[in-house]
PDB file of C-alpha atoms in Angstrom:
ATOM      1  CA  UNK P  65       0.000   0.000   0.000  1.00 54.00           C
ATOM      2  CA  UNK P  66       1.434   3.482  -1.058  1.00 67.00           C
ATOM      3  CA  UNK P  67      -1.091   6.032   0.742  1.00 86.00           C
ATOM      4  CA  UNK P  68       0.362   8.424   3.282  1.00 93.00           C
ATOM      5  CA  UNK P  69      -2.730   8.859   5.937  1.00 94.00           C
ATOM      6  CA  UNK P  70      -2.342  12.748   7.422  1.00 95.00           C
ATOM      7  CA  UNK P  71      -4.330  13.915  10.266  1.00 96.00           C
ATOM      8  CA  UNK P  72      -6.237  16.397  11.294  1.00 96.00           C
ATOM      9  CA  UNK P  73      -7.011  18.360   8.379  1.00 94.00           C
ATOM     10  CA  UNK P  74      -6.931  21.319   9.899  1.00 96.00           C
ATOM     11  CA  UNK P  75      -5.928  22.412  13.177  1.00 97.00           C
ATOM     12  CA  UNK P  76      -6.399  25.553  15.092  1.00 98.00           C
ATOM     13  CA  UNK P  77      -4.011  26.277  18.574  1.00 98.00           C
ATOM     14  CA  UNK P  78      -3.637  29.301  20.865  1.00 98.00           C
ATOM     15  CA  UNK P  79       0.056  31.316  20.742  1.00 97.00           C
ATOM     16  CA  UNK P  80       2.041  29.496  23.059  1.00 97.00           C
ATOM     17  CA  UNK P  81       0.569  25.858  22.472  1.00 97.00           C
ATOM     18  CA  UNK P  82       1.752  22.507  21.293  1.00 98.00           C
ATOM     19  CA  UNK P  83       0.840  22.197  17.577  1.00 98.00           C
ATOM     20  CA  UNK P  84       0.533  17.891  17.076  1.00 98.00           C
ATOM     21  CA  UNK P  85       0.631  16.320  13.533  1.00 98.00           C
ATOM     22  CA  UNK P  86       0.059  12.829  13.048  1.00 98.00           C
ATOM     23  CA  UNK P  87       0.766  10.530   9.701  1.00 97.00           C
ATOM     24  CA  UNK P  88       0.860   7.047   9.237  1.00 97.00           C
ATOM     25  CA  UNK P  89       1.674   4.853   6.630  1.00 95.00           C
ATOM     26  CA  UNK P  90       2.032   1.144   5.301  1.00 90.00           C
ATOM     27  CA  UNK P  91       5.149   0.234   3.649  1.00 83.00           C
ATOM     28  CA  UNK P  92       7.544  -0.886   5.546  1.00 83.00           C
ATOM     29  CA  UNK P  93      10.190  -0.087   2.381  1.00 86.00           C
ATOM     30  CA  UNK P  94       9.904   3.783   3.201  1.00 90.00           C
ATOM     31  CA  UNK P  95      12.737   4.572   4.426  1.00 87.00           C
ATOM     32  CA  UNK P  96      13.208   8.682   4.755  1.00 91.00           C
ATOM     33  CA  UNK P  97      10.387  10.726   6.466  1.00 94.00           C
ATOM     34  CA  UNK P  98      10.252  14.325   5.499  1.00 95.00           C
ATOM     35  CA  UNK P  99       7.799  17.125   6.389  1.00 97.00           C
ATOM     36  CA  UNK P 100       7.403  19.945   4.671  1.00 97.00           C
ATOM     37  CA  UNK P 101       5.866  23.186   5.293  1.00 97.00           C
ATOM     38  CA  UNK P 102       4.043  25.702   2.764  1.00 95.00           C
ATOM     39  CA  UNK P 103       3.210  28.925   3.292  1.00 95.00           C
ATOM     40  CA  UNK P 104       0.081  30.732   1.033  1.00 90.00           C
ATOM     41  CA  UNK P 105       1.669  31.232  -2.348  1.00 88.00           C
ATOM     42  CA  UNK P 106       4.447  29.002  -2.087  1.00 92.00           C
ATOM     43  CA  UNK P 107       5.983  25.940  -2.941  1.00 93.00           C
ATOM     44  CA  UNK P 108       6.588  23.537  -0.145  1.00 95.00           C
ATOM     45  CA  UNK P 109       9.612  23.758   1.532  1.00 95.00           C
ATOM     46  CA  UNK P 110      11.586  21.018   3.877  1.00 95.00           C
ATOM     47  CA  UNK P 111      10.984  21.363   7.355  1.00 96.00           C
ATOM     48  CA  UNK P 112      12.271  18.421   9.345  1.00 96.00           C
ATOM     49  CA  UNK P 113      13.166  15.051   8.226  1.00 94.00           C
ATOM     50  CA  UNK P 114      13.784  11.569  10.308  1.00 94.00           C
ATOM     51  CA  UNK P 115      15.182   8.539   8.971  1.00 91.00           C
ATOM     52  CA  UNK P 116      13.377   4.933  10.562  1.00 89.00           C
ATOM     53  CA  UNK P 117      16.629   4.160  13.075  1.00 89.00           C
ATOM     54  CA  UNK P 118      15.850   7.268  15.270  1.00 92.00           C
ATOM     55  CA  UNK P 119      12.771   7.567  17.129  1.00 94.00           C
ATOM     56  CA  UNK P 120      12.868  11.058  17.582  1.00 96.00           C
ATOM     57  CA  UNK P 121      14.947  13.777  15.705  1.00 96.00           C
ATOM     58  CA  UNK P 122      14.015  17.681  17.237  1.00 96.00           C
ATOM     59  CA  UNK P 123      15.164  20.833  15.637  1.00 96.00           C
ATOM     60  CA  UNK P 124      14.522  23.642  17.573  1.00 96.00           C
ATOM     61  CA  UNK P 125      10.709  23.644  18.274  1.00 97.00           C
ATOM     62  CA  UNK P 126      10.048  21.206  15.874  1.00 97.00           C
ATOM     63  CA  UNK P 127       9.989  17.774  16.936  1.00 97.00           C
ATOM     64  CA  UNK P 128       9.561  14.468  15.030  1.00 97.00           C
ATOM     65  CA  UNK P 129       8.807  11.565  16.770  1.00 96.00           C
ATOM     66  CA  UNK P 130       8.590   8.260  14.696  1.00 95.00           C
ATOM     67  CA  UNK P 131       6.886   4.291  15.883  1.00 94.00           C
ATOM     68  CA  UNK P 132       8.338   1.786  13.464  1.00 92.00           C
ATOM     69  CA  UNK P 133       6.479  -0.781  15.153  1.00 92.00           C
ATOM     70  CA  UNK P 134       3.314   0.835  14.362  1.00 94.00           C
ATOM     71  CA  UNK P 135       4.316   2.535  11.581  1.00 94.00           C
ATOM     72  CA  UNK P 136       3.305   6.133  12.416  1.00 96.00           C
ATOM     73  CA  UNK P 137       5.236   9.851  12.921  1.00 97.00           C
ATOM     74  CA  UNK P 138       4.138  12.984  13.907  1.00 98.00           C
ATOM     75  CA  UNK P 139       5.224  16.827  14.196  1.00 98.00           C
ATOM     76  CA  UNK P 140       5.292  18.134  17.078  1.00 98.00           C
ATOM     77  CA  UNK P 141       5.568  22.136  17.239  1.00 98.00           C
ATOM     78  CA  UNK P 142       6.269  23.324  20.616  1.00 98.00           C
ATOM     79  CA  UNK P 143       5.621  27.181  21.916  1.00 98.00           C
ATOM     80  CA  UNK P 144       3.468  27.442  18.272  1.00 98.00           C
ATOM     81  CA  UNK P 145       3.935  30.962  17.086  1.00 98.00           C
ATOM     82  CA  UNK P 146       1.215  32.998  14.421  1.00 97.00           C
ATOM     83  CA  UNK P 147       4.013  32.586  12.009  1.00 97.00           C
ATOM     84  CA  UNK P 148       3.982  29.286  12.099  1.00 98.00           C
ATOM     85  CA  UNK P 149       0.182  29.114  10.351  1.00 98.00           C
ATOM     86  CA  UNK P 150       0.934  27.154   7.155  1.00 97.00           C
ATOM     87  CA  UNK P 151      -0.092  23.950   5.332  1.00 96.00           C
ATOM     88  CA  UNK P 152       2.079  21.184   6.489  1.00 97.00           C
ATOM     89  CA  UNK P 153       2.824  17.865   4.578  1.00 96.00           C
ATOM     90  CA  UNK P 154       4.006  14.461   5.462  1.00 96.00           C
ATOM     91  CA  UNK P 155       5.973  12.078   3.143  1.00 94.00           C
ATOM     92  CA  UNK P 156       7.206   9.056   3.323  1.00 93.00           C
ATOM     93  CA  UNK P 157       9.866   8.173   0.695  1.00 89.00           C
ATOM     94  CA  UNK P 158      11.192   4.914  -1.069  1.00 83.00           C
ATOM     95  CA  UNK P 159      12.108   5.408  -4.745  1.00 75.00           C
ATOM     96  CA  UNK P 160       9.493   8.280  -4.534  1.00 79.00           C
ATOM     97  CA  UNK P 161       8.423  10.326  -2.166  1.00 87.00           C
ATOM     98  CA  UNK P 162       4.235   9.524  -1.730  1.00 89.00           C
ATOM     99  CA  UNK P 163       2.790  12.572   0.757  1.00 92.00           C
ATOM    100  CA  UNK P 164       0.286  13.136   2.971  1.00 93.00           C
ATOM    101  CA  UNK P 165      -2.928  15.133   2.424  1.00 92.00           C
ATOM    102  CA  UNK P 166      -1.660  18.073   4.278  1.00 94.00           C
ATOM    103  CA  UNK P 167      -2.871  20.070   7.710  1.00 96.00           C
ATOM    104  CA  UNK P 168      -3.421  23.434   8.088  1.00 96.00           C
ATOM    105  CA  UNK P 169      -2.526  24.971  10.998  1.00 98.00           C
ATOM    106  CA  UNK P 170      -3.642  28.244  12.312  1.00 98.00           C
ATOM    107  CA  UNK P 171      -1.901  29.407  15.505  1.00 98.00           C
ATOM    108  CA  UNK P 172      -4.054  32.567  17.185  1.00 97.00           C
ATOM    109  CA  UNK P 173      -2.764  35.539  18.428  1.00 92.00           C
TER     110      UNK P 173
ATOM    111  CA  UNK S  74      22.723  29.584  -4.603  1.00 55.00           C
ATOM    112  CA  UNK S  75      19.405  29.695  -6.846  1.00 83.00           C
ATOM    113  CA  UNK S  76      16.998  27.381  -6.265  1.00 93.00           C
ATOM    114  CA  UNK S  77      14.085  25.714  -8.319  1.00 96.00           C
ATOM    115  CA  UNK S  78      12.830  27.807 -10.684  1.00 97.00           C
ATOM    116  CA  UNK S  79       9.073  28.023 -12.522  1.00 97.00           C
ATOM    117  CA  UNK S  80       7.530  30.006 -15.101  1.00 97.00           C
ATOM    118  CA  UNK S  81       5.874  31.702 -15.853  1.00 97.00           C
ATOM    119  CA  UNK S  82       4.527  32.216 -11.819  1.00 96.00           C
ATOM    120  CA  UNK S  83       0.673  33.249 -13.415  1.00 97.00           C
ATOM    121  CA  UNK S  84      -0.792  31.532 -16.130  1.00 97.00           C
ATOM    122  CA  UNK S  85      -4.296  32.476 -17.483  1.00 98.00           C
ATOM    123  CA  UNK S  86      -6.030  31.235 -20.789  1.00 97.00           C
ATOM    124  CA  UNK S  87      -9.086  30.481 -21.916  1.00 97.00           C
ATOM    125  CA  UNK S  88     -10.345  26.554 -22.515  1.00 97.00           C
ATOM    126  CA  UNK S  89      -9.183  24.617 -25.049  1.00 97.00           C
ATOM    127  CA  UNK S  90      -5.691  26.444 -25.750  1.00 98.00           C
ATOM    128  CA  UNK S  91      -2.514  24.783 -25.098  1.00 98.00           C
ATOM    129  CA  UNK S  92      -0.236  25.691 -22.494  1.00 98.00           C
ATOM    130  CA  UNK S  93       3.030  25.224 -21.479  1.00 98.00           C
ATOM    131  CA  UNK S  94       4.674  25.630 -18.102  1.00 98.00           C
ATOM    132  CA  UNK S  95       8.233  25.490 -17.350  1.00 98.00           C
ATOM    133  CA  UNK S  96      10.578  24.555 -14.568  1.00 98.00           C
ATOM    134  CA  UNK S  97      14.399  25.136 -14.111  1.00 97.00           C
ATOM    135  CA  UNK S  98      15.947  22.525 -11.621  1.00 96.00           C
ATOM    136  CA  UNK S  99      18.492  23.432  -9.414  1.00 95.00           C
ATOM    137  CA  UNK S 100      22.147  22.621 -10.986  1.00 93.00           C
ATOM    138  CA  UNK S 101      23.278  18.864 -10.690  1.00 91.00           C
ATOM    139  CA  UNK S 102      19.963  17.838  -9.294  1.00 92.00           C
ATOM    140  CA  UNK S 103      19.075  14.510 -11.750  1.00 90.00           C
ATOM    141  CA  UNK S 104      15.262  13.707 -10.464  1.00 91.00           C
ATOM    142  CA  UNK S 105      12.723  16.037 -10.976  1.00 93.00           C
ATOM    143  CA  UNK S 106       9.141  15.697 -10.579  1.00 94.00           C
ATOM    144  CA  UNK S 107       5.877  17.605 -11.363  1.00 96.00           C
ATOM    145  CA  UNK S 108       2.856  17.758  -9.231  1.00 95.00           C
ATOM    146  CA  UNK S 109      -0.358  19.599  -9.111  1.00 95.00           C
ATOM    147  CA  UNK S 110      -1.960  21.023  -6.289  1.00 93.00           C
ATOM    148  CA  UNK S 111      -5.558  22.331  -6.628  1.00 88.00           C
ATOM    149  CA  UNK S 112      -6.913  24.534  -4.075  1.00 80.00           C
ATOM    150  CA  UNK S 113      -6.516  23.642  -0.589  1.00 74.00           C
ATOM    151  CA  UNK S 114      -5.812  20.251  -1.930  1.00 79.00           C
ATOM    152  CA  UNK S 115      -2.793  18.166  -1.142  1.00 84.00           C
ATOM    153  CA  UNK S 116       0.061  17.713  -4.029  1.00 90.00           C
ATOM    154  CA  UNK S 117      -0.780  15.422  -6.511  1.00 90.00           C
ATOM    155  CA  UNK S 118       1.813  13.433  -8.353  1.00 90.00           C
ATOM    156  CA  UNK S 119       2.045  13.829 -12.426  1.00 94.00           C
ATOM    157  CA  UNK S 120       5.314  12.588 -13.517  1.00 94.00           C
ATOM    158  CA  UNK S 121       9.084  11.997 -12.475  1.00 91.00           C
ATOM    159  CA  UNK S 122      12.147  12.206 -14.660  1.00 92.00           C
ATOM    160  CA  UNK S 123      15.410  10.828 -14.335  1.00 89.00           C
ATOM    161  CA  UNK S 124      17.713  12.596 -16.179  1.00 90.00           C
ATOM    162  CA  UNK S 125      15.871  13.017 -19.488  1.00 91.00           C
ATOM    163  CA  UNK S 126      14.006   9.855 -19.458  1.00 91.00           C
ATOM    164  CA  UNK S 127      10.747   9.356 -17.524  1.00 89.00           C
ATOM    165  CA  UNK S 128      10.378   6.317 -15.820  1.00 85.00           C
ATOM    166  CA  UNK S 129       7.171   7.100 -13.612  1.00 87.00           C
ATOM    167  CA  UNK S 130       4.222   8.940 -15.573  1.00 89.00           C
ATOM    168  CA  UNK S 131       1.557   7.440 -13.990  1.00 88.00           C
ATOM    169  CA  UNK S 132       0.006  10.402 -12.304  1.00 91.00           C
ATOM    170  CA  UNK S 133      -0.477  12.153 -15.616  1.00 94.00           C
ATOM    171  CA  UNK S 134      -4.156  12.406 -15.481  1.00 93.00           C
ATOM    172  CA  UNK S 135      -5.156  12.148 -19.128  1.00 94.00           C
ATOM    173  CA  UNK S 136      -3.455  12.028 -22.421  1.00 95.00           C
ATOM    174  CA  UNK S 137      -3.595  15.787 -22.973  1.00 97.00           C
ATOM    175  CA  UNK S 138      -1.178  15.902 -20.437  1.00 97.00           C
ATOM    176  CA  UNK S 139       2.504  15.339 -21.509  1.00 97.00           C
ATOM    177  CA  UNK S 140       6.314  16.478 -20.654  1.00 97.00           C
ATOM    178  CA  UNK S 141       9.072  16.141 -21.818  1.00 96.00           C
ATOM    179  CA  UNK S 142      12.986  17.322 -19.843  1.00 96.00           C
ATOM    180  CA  UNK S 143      16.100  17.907 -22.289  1.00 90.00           C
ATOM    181  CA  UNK S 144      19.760  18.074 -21.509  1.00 89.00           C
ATOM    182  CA  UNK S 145      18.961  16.128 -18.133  1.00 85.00           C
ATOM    183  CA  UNK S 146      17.944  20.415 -16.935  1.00 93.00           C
ATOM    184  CA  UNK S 147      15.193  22.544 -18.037  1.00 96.00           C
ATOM    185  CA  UNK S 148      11.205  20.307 -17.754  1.00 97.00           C
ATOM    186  CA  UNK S 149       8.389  21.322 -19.836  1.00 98.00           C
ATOM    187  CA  UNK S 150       5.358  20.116 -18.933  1.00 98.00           C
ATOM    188  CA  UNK S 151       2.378  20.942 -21.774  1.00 98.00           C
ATOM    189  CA  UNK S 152      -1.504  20.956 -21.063  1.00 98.00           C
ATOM    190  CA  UNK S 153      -2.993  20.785 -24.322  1.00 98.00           C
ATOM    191  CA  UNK S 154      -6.651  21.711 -25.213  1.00 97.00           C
ATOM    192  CA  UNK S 155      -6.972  22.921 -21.540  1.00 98.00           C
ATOM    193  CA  UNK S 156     -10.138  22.344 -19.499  1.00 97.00           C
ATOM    194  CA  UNK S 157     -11.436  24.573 -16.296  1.00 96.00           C
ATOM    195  CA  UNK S 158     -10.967  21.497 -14.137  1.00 95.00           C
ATOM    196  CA  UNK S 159      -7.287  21.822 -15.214  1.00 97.00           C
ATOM    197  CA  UNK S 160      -6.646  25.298 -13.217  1.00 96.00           C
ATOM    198  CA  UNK S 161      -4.629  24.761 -10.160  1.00 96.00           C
ATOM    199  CA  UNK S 162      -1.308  25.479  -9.307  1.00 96.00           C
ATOM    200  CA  UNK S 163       1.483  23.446 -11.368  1.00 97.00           C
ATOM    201  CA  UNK S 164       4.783  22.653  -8.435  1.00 97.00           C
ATOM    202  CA  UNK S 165       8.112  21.393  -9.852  1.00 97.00           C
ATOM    203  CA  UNK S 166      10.539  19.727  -7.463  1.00 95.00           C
ATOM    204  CA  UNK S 167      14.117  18.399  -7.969  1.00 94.00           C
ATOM    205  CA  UNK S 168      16.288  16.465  -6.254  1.00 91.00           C
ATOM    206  CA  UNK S 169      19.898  14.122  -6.392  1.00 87.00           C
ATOM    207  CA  UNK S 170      19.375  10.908  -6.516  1.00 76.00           C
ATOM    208  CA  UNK S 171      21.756   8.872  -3.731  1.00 59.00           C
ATOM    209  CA  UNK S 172      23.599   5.941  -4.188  1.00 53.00           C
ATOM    210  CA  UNK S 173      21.353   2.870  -4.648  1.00 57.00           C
ATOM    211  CA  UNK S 174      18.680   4.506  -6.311  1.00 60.00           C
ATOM    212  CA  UNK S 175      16.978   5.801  -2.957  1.00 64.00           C
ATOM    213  CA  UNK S 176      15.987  10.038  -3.780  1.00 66.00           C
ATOM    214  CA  UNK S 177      16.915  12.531  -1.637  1.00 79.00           C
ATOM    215  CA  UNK S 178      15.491  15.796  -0.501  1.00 87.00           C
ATOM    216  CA  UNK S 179      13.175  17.302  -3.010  1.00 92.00           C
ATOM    217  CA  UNK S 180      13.481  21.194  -3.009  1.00 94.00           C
ATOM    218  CA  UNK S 181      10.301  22.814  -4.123  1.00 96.00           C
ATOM    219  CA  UNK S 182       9.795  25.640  -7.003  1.00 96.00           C
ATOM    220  CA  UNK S 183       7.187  28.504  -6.344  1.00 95.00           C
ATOM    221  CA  UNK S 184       5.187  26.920  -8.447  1.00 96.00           C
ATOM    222  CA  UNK S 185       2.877  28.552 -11.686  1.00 97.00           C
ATOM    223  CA  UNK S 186      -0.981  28.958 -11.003  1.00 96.00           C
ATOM    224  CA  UNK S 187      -2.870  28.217 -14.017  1.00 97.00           C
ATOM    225  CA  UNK S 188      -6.238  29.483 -14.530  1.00 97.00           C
ATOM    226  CA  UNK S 189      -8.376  28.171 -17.200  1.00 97.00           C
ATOM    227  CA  UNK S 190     -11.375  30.568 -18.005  1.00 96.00           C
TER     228      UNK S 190
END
């Protein structure tokens, strides 16, 4: 199975909250995990990527934390700022990268 | 150092003319892929080219859709005898390809939004 399953769809937090991402997938050949972020008017652009022998790869307040086992990830953005409202995609990547439906996430003021 | 490139960034024509959109890969960068995204839709998946041959076309949804890369660089992907349900936004991505066949990070263009009246 090649489908990338991306949840929520959208996704509203206060300033100051923990922005959660969640995607999970089927083929145990992927073997990168990228997320990407796009902003209005933009093309996507690379965020944070983990490969499947970490569980957990965090760059500043972005966090990825991945379950081989049950074959799920998620983003995790911590102290979620206003300019962090985007569209955010999952992939999971073999020969090709097959992505997620995307989330976007509105952070109020 | 420049990055993926697209034009043009608007495109708007009326149905049934042809169009064609172009990307510019960043330099070196073998795989590069087209996708559409319609709006507030996720990226859809149209075709993938390794060096100047296309081994992956299955996303192209119909056979007025074609593309065609030369010099293993420059991708032009053609939408002839365009339809309204063909406006969205056209995204171009490149990438190396590592050892073993396995891609590597895809770096997006801006993308060109194509409106068909």
């Amino acid at each position: 199975q090649q489908q990338v399953k991306q949840s929520p769809q959208s996704l509203i937090v206060q300033k100051g909250g923990i922005s959660i991402i969640n995607c999970a997938y089927e083929n145990t050949a992927f073997d990168y995990f990228p997320w990407y972020q796009q902003f209005p008017g933009k093309g996507p652009a690379l965020l944070i990527a983990i490969r499947p022998d970490v569980s957990e790869k965090k760059e500043g307040r972005f966090t990825i934390s991945f379950n081989k086992s049950a074959k799920q990830f998620s983003l995790h953005i911590m102290d979620s700022q206003p300019g962090d409202s985007a569209t955010y995609f999952c992939a999971a990547v073999s020969y090709k990268y097959i992505f997620g439906t995307g989330t976007r996430l509105k952070v109020l003021a | 150092g420049a990055g993926v490139s697209q034009s043009p960034s608007n495109k708007v024509t009326e149905k049934g003319k042809d169009v064609e959109l172009r990307c510019d890969p960043i330099s070196g960068h073998t795989a590069l892929y087209w996708y559409r995204q319609s709006l507030g839709q996720g990226l859809e998946f149209l075709i993938y080219f390794q060096g100047n041959s296309a081994p992956d076309k299955s996303g192209l949804p119909s056979d007025r859709f074609s593309a065609e890369r030369t010099g293993g660089s420059v991708s032009t992907l053609t939408i002839q005898r365009t339809q309204q349900e063909d406006s969205a936004v056209y995204l171009c991505a490149s990438s190396l390809v590592s050892s073993g066949g396995r891609t590597d990070t895809q770096y997006f263009g801006p993308g060109t939004r194509l409106t068909v009246l």
